[in-house]
Coordinates of C-alpha atoms and ligand atoms in Angstrom, one line a residue:
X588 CA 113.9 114.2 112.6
X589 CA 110.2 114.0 111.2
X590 CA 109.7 114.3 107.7
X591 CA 108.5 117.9 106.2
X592 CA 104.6 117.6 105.5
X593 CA 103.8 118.1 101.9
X594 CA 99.9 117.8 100.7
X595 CA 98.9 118.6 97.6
X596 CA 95.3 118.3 95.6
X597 CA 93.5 118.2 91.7
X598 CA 90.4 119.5 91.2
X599 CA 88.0 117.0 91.9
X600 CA 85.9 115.7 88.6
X601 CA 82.4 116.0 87.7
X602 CA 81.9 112.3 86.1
X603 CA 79.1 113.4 84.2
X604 CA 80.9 112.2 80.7
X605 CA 83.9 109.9 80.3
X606 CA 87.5 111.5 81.8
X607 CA 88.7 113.6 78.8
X608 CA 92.5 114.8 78.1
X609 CA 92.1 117.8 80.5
X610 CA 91.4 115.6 83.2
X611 CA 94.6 113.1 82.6
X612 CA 96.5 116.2 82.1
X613 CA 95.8 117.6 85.5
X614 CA 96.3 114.6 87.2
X615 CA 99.3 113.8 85.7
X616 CA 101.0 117.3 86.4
X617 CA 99.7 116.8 89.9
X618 CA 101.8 113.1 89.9
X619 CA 104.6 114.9 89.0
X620 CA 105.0 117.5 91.6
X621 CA 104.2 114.5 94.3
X622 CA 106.3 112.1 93.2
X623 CA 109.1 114.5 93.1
X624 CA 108.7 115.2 97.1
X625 CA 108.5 111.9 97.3
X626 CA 112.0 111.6 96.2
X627 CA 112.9 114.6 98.4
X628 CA 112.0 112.6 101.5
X629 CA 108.8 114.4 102.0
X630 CA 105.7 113.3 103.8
X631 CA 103.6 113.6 100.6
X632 CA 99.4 113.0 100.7
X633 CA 97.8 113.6 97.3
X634 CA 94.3 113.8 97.2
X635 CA 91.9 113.3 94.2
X636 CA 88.2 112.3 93.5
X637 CA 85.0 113.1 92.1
X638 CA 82.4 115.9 92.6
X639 CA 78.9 113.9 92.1
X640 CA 76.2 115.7 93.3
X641 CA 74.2 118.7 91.9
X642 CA 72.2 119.8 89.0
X643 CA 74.2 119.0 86.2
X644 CA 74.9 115.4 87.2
X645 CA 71.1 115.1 88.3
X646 CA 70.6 116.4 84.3
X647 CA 72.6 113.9 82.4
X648 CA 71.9 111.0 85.2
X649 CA 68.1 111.6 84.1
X650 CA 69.2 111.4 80.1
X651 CA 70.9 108.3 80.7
X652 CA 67.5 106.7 82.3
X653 CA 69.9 106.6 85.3
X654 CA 69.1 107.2 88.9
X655 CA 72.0 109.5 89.9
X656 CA 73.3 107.2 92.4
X657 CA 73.8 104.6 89.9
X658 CA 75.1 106.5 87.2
X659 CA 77.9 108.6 89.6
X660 CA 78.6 105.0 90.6
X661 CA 79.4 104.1 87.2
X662 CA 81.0 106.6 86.3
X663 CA 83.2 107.5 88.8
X664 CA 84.8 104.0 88.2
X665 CA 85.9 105.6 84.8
X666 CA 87.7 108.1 86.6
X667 CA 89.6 105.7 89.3
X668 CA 90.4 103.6 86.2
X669 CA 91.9 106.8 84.6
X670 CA 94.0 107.4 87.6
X671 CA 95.3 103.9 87.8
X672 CA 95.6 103.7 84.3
X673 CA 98.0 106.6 84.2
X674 CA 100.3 105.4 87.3
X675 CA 99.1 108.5 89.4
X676 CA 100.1 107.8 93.2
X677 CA 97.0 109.7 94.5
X678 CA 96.9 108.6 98.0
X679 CA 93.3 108.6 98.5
X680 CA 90.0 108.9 96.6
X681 CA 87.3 111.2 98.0
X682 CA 83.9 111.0 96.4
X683 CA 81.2 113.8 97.5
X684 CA 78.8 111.0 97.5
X685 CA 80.6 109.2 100.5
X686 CA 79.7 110.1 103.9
X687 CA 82.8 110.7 105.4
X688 CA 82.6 114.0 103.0
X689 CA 78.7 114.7 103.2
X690 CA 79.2 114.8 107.5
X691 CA 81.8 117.4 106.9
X692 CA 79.8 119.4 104.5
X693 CA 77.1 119.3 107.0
X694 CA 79.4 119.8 110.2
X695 CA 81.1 123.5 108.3
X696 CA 77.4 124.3 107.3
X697 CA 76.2 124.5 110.0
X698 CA 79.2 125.9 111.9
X699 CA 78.9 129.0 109.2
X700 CA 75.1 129.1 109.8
X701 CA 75.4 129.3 113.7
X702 CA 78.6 131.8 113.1
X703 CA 75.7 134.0 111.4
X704 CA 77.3 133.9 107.9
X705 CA 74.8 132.5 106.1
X706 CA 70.8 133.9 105.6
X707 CA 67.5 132.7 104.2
X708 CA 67.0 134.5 100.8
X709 CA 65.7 134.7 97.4
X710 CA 67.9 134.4 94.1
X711 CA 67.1 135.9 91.3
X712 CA 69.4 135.8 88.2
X713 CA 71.0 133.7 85.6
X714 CA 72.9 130.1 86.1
X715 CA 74.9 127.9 83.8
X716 CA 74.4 124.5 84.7
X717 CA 77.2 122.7 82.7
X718 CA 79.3 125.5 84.7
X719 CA 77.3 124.9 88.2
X720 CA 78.2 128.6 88.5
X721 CA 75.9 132.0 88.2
X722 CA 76.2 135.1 85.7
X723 CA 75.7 138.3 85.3
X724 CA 74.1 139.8 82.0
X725 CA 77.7 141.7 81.2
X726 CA 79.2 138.0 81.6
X727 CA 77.5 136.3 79.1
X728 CA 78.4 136.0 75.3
X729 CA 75.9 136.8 72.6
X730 CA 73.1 136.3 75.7
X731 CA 75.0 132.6 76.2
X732 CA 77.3 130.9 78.7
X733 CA 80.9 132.2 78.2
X734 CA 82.3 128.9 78.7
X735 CA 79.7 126.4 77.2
X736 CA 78.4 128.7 74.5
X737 CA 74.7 127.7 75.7
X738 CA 71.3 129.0 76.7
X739 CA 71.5 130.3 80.2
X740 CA 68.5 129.3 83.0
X741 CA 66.9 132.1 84.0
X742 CA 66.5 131.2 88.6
X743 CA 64.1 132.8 90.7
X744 CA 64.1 130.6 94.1
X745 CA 64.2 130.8 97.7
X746 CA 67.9 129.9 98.8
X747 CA 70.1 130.5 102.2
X748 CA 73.4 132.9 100.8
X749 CA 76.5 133.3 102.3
X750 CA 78.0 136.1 102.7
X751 CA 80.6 136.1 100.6
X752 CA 80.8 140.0 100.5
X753 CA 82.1 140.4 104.1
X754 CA 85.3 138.3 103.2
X755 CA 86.2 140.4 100.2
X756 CA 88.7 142.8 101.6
X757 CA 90.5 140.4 103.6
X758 CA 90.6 137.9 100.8
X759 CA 92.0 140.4 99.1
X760 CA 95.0 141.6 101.3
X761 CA 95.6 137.8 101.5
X762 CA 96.4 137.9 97.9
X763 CA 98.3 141.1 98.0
X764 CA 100.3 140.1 100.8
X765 CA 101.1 136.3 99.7
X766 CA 103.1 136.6 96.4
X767 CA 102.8 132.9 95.9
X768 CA 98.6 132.7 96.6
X769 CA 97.9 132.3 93.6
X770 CA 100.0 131.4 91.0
X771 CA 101.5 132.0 88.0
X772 CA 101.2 135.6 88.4
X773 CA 98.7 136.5 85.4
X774 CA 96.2 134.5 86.9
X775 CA 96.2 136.3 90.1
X776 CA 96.2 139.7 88.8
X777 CA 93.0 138.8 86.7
X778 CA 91.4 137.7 90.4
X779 CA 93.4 141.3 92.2
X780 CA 91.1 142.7 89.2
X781 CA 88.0 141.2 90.1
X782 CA 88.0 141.6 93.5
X783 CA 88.1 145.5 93.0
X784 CA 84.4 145.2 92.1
X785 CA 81.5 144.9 94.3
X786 CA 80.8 141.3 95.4
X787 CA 77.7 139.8 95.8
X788 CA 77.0 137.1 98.3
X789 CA 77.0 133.2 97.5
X790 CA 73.5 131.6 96.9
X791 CA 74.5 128.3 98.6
X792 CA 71.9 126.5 98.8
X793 CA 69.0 125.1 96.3
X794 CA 65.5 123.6 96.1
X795 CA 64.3 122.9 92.8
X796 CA 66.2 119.4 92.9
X797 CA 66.8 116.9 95.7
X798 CA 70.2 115.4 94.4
X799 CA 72.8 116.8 96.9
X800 CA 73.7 117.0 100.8
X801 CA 70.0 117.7 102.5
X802 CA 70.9 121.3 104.9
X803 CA 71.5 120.5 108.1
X804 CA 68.7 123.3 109.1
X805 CA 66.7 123.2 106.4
X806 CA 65.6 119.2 104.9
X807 CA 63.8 120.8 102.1
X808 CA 67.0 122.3 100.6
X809 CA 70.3 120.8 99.6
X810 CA 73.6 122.3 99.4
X811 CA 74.8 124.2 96.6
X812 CA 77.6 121.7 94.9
X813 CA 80.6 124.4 94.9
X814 CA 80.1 124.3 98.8
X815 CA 79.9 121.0 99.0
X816 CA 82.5 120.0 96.5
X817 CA 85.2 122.3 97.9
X818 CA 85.2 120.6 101.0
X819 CA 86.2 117.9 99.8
X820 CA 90.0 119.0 100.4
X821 CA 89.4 118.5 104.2
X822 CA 86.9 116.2 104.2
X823 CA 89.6 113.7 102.4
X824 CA 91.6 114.4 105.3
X825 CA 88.9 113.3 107.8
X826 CA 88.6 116.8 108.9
X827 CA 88.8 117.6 111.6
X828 CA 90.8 114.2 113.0
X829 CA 94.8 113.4 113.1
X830 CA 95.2 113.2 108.9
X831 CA 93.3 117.1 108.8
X832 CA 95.9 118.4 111.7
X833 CA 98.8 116.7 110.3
X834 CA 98.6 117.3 106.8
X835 CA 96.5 120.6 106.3
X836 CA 96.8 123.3 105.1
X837 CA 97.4 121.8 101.4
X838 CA 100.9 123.2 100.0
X839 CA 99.9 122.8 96.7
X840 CA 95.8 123.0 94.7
X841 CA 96.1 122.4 91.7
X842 CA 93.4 123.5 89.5
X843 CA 92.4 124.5 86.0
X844 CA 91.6 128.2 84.7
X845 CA 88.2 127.7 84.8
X846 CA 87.6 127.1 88.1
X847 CA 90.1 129.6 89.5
X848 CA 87.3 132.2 91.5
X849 CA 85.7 129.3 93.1
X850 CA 89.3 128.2 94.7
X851 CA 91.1 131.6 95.3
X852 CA 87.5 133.5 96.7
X853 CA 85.0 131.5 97.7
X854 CA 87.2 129.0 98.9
X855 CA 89.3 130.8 101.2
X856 CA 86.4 132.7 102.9
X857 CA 84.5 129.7 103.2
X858 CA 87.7 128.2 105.5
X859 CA 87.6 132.2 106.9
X860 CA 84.3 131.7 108.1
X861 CA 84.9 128.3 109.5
X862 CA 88.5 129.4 111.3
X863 CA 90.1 127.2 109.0
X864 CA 93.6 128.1 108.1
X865 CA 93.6 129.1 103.6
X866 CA 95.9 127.1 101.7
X867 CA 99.6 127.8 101.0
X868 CA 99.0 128.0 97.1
X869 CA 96.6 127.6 94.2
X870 CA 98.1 126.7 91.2
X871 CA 96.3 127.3 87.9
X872 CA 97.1 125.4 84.4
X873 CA 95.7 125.9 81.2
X874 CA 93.1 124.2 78.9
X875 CA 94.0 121.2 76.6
X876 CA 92.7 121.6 72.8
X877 CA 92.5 118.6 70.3
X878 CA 93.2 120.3 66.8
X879 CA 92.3 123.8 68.4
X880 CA 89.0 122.9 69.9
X881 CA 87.9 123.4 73.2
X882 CA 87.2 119.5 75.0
X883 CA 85.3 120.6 77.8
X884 CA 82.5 117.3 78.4
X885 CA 79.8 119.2 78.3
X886 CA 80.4 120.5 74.2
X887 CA 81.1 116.6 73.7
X888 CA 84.8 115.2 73.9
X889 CA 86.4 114.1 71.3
X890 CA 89.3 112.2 72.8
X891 CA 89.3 109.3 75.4
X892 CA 92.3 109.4 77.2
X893 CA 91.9 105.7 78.4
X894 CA 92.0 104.6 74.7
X895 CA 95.1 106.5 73.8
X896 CA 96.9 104.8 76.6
X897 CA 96.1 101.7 75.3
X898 CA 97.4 102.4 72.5
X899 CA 100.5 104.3 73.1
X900 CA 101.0 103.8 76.9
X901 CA 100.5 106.4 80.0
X902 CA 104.5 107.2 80.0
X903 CA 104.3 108.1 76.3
X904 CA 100.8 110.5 76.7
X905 CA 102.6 111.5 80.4
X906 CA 105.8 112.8 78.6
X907 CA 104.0 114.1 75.7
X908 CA 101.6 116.4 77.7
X909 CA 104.7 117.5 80.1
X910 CA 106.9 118.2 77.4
X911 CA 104.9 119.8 74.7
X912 CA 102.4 122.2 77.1
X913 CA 103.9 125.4 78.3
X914 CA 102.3 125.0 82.2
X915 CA 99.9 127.6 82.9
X916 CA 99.5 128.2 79.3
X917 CA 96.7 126.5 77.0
X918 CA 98.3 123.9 74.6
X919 CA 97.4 121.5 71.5
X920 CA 97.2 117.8 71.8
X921 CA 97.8 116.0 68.4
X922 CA 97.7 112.4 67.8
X923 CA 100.5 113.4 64.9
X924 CA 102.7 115.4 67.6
X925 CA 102.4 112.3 70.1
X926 CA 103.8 109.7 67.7
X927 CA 106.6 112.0 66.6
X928 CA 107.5 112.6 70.1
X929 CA 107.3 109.1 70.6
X930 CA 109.6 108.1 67.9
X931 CA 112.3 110.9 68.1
X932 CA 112.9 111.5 72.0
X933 CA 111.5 108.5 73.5
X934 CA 112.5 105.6 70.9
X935 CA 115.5 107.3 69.2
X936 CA 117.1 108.8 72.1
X937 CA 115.9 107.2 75.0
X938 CA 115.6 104.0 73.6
X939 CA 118.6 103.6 71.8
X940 CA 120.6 104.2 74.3
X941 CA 119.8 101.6 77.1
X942 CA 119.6 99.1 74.0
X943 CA 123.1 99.9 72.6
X944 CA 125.0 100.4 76.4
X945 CA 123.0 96.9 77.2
X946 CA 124.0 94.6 74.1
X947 CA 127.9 96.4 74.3
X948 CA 127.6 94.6 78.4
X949 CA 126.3 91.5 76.6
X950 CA 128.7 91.5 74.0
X951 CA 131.8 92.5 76.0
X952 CA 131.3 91.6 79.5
X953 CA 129.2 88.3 79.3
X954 CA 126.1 90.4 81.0
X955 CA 128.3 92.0 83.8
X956 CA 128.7 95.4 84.6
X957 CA 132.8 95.8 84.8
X958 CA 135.1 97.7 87.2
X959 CA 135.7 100.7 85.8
X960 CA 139.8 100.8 85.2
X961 CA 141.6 104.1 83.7
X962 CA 141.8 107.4 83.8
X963 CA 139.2 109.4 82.8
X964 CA 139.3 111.1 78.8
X965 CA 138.3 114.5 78.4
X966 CA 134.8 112.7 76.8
X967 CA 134.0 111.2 80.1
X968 CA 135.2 114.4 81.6
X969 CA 132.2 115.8 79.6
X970 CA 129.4 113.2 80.6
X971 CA 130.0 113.5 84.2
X972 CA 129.6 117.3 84.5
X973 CA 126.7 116.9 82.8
X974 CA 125.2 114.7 85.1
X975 CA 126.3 117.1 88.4
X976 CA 124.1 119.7 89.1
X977 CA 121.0 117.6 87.7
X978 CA 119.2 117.7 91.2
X979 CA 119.4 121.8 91.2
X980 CA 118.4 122.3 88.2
X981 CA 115.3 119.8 87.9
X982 CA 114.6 121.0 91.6
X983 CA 114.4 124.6 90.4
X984 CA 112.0 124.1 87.4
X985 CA 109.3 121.7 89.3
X986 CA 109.3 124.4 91.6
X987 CA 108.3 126.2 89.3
X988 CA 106.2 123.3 86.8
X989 CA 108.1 124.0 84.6
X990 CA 107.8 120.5 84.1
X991 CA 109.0 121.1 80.2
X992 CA 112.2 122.5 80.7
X993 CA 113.2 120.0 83.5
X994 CA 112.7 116.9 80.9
X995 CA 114.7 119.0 78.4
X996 CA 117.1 119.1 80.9
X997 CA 116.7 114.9 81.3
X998 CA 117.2 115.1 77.6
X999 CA 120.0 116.9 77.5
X1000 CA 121.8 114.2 79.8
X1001 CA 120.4 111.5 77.5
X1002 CA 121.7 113.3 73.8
X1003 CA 125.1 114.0 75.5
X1004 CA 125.1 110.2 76.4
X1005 CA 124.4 109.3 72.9
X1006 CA 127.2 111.5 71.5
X1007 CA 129.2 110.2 73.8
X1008 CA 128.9 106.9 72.7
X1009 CA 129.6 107.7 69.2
X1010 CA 132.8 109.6 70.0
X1011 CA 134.4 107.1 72.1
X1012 CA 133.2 104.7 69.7
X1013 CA 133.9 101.4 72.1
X1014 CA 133.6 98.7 69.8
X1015 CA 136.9 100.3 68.4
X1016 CA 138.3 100.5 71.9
X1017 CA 138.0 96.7 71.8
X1018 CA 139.5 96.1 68.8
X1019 CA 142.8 98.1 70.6
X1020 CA 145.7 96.3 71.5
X1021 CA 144.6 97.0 75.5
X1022 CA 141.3 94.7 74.5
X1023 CA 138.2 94.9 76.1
X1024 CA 139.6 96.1 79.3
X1025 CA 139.7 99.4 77.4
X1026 CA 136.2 99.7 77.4
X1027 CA 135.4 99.2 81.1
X1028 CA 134.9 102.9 81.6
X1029 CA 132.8 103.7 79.1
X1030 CA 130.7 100.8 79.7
X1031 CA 130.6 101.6 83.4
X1032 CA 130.3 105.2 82.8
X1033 CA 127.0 105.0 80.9
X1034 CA 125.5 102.4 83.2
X1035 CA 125.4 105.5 85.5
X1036 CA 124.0 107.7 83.0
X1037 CA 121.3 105.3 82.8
X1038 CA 121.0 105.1 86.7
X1039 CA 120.9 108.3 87.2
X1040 CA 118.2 108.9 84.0
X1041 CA 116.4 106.4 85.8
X1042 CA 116.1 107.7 89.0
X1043 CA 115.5 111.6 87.9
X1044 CA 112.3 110.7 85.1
X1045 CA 110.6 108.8 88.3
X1046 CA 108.2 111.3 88.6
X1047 CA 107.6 112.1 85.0
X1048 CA 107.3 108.6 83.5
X1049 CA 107.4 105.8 86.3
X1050 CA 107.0 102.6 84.6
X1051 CA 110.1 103.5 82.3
X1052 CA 112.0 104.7 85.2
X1053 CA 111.2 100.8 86.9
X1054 CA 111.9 99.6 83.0
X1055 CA 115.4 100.8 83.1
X1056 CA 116.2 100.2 86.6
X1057 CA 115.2 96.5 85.9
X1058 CA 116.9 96.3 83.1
X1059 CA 120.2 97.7 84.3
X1060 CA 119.8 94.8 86.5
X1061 CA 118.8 97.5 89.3
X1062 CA 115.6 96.0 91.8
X1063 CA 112.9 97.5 89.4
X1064 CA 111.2 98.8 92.4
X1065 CA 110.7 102.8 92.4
X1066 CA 109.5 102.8 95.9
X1067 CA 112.4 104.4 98.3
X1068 CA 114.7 106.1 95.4
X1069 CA 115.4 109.4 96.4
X1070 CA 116.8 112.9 94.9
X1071 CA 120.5 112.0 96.8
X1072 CA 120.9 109.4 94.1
X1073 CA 120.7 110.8 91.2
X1074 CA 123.9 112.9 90.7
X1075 CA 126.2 110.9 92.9
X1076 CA 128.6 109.2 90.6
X1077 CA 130.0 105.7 91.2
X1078 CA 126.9 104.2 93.8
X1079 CA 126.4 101.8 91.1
X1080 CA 128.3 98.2 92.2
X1081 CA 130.1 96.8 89.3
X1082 CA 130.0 93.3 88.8
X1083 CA 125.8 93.1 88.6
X1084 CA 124.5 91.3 86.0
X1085 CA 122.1 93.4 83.3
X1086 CA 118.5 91.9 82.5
X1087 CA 118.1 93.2 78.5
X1088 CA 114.3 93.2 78.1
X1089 CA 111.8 94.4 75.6
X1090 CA 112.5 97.4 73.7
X1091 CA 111.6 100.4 75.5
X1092 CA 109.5 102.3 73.2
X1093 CA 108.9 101.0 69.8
X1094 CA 108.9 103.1 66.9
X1095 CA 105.1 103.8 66.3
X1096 CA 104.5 104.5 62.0
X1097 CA 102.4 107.7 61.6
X1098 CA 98.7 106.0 61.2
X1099 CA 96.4 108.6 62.3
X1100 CA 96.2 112.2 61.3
X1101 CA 96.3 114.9 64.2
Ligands
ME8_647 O1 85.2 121.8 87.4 N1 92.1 121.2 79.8 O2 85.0 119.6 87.3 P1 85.4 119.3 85.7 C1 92.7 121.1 81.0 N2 83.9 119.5 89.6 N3 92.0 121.0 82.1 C2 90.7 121.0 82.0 C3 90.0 121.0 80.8 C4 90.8 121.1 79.6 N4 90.3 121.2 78.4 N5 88.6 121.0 81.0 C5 88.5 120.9 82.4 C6 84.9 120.8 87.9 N6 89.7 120.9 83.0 C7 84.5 120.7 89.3 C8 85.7 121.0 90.2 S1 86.9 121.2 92.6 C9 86.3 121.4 94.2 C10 85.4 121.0 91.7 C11 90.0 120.9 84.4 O3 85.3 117.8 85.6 C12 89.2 121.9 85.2 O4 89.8 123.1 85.1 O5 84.7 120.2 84.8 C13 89.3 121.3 86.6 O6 90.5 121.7 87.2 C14 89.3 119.8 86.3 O7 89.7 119.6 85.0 C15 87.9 119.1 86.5 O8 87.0 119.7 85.7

């Protein structure tokens, strides 16, 4: 049987500063939800990239001295090192600057313009450039950008609009009629909201700068960057060849708040107007603060995400941001917060307990796992319920990204693990008349544990999840684990030989404040 299809996308970034938290953030919620259909057998592409053209980028190119080419070239290598910095299994890379994206953008263009939904105007009205986006006077805050908190360009100019307006009904029945659209549900009441109101059509096209993709029917024009970057989800599948019809339309955009309009209305009736099926879902997060402060580039970030993972290491800042961030919700990063996580679930709990189940196997079996013998206590009883139903319920809550609640429920397996060890207490089962033998359950039983812990964080913190497997004396290779393993007790062979290593996690002191 072929496998089920599974695409899913991030937001493609402007590298007009360095990545910032928000950024890692996204991609790593995004890595998650891939890796985990990964597991399930799925055929998974995820896409991510850069958006490199238009006025903002032509703006801080020209601060920099740069030539825009040559500065998106440099920094857009910030942004893959990010990605591979952080272990995210993006499939491909799509930059708007390549041409396999800037013949698509001109391809649709033009395909909308001969459809007759797109006409030679003049704009007149207020644009954000750190936003790339327009306003309206009743948008703005104290006369400024809502978003940047800056002065607003005032735009008179000759442009081609789309017609945006004839798409707004049936954008909004789509909605209505697709529960999961847009998702989680506040977000897409606030665009059910919006779309009551009057909308005005889509300038999409500019002239007052030259750095974008040159209209197909107009050379002295380029296209507005929203249009062209949006493509990018098709245009990263080689729309419209055999990736595009295999693997479109995207299960799963994933986006931030900010950007939500652009994905869930001019989005879909730009693939309306080109007889493109809409995506199955748009899923929004929140914003990422640092000590209650807004990081967007533009205000100047304060926190580079590539030196926290030297520092800490991407599974520490992966599990942080997953576990502390209520998804869909805005949350707090803290240096403090990070090293206390660190130290409590990943070094105490985590930690200690592949180091004290691995030196008992040293000490006890010569580096062997043993054949379990006896029945089983009530204790182990205990353990291996735990461990059932693990599939289900982590299934249920990525579903749903509620990525937090599904590591608590890794945790949970872990802390009962621990407890376990201190009520069976082995090293006094050793010390019994029935000897070491005694012990071969216990030790057996929490290789298992570990296993299965293994297996099930794959998607949440990889290189661990290869750590452990390794180290359990397991092929340390992550590639071809699936969901099947994880609760089925007993699939590990006794009689392999455990590879101790370095200490998972070591306890960090408290050096920095938040
Ligand atoms: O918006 N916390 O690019 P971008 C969490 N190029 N996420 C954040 C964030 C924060 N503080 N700040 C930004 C763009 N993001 C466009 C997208 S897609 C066709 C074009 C998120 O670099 C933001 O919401 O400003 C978006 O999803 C992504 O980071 C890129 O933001």
């Amino acid at each position: 049987m072929s496998k089920k299809k599974f695409y899913i996308t991030t937001a493609i970034d402007y590298p007009s500063g360095l990545p910032h938290m928000g950024h890692a953030y996204e991609k790593i919620c995004a890595d998650v939800i891939a890796r985990w259909h990964r597991l399930k057998n799925e055929d998974v592409f995820f896409l991510t990239g850069t958006d490199e053209h238009g006025q903002k980028i032509a703006r801080y190119a020209q601060r920099s001295g740069k030539h825009p080419e040559v500065f998106v070239n440099e920094m857009t290598k910030q942004f893959i090192e990010l990605s591979k910095r952080l272990n995210i299994s993006n499939d491909d890379f799509i930059r708007t600057t390549q041409a396999r994206h800037i013949r698509v953008v001109r391809d649709i263009f033009k395909k909308i313009y001969e459809n007759g939904d797109i006409y030679k105007g003049v704009y007149q009205g207020l644009y954000c450039v750190d936003c790339e986006a327009f306003y309206t006077e009743k948008d703005l805050k104290d006369g400024k950008c809502p978003v940047h908190d800056k002065a607003i360009d005032t735009l008179k100019e000759e442009t081609y609009f789309f017609k945006l307006s004839k798409y707004q009904k049936k954008i909004l029945e789509h909605i209505r009629k697709n529960k999961d659209f847009i998702q989680p549900l506040a977000r897409r009441n606030e665009i059910i909201n919006r779309l009551e109101e009057d909308l005005r059509d889509l300038s999409v096209s500019r002239s007052s700068f030259s750095w974008g993709v040159p209209l197909p029917i107009d050379g002295s024009h380029v296209v507005f960057v929203w249009f062209d970057a949006l493509l990018n989800y098709i245009s990263g599948l080689d729309y419209p060849g055999r990736n595009f019809r295999h693997y479109w339309p995207a299960d799963i955009q994933l986006i931030g708040k900010d950007i939500l309009w652009f994905h869930s209305v001019v989005w879909p009736s730009m693939l309306l107007a080109a007889g493109i099926e809409l995506p199955r879902s748009i899923v929004v997060h929140g914003f990422i603060n640092v000590g209650g402060e807004k990081l967007s580039k533009s205000k100047g970030a304060t926190i580079n995400p590539l030196d926290l993972i030297e520092l800490y290491g991407a599974d520490a800042i992966r599990y942080f941001l997953l576990r502390e961030i209520s998804f869909g919700e805005d949350g707090n990063f803290s240096e403090a917060a990070l090293i206390r996580r660190i130290n409590s679930d990943l070094a105490n709990d985590l930690g200690n307990l592949l180091q004290r189940t691995l030196t008992m196997v040293e000490k006890f079996f010569g580096a062997q796992v043993p054949v379990p013998r006896g029945c089983d206590s009530e204790m182990d009883k205990i353990l291996k319920s735990k461990a059932k139903g693990l599939v289900g319920n982590l299934n249920e809550r990525i579903e749903k990204f509620n990525f937090r609640e599904a590591l608590k429920q890794i945790f949970d397996l872990i802390n009962v693990a621990n407890k376990y060890i201190e009520d069976v207490a082995p090293w006094k089962l050793v010390r019994q008349d029935s000897g070491i033998e005694a012990s071969s359950n216990v030790i057996y039983n929490l290789i298992e544990v570990l296993r299965i812990i293994a297996v099930s964080i794959l998607p949440f913190m990889p290189q661990t999840s290869k750590n452990i497997l390794s180290q359990i004396g397991l092929n340390g290779d992550t590639e071809g684990h699936s969901i099947a393993e994880i609760e089925k007790w007993g699939l590990f062979k006794p009689g392999i030989r455990i590879n101790k290593g370095k200490t998972l996690f070591p306890r960090i002191e408290e050096r920095r404040s938040p």
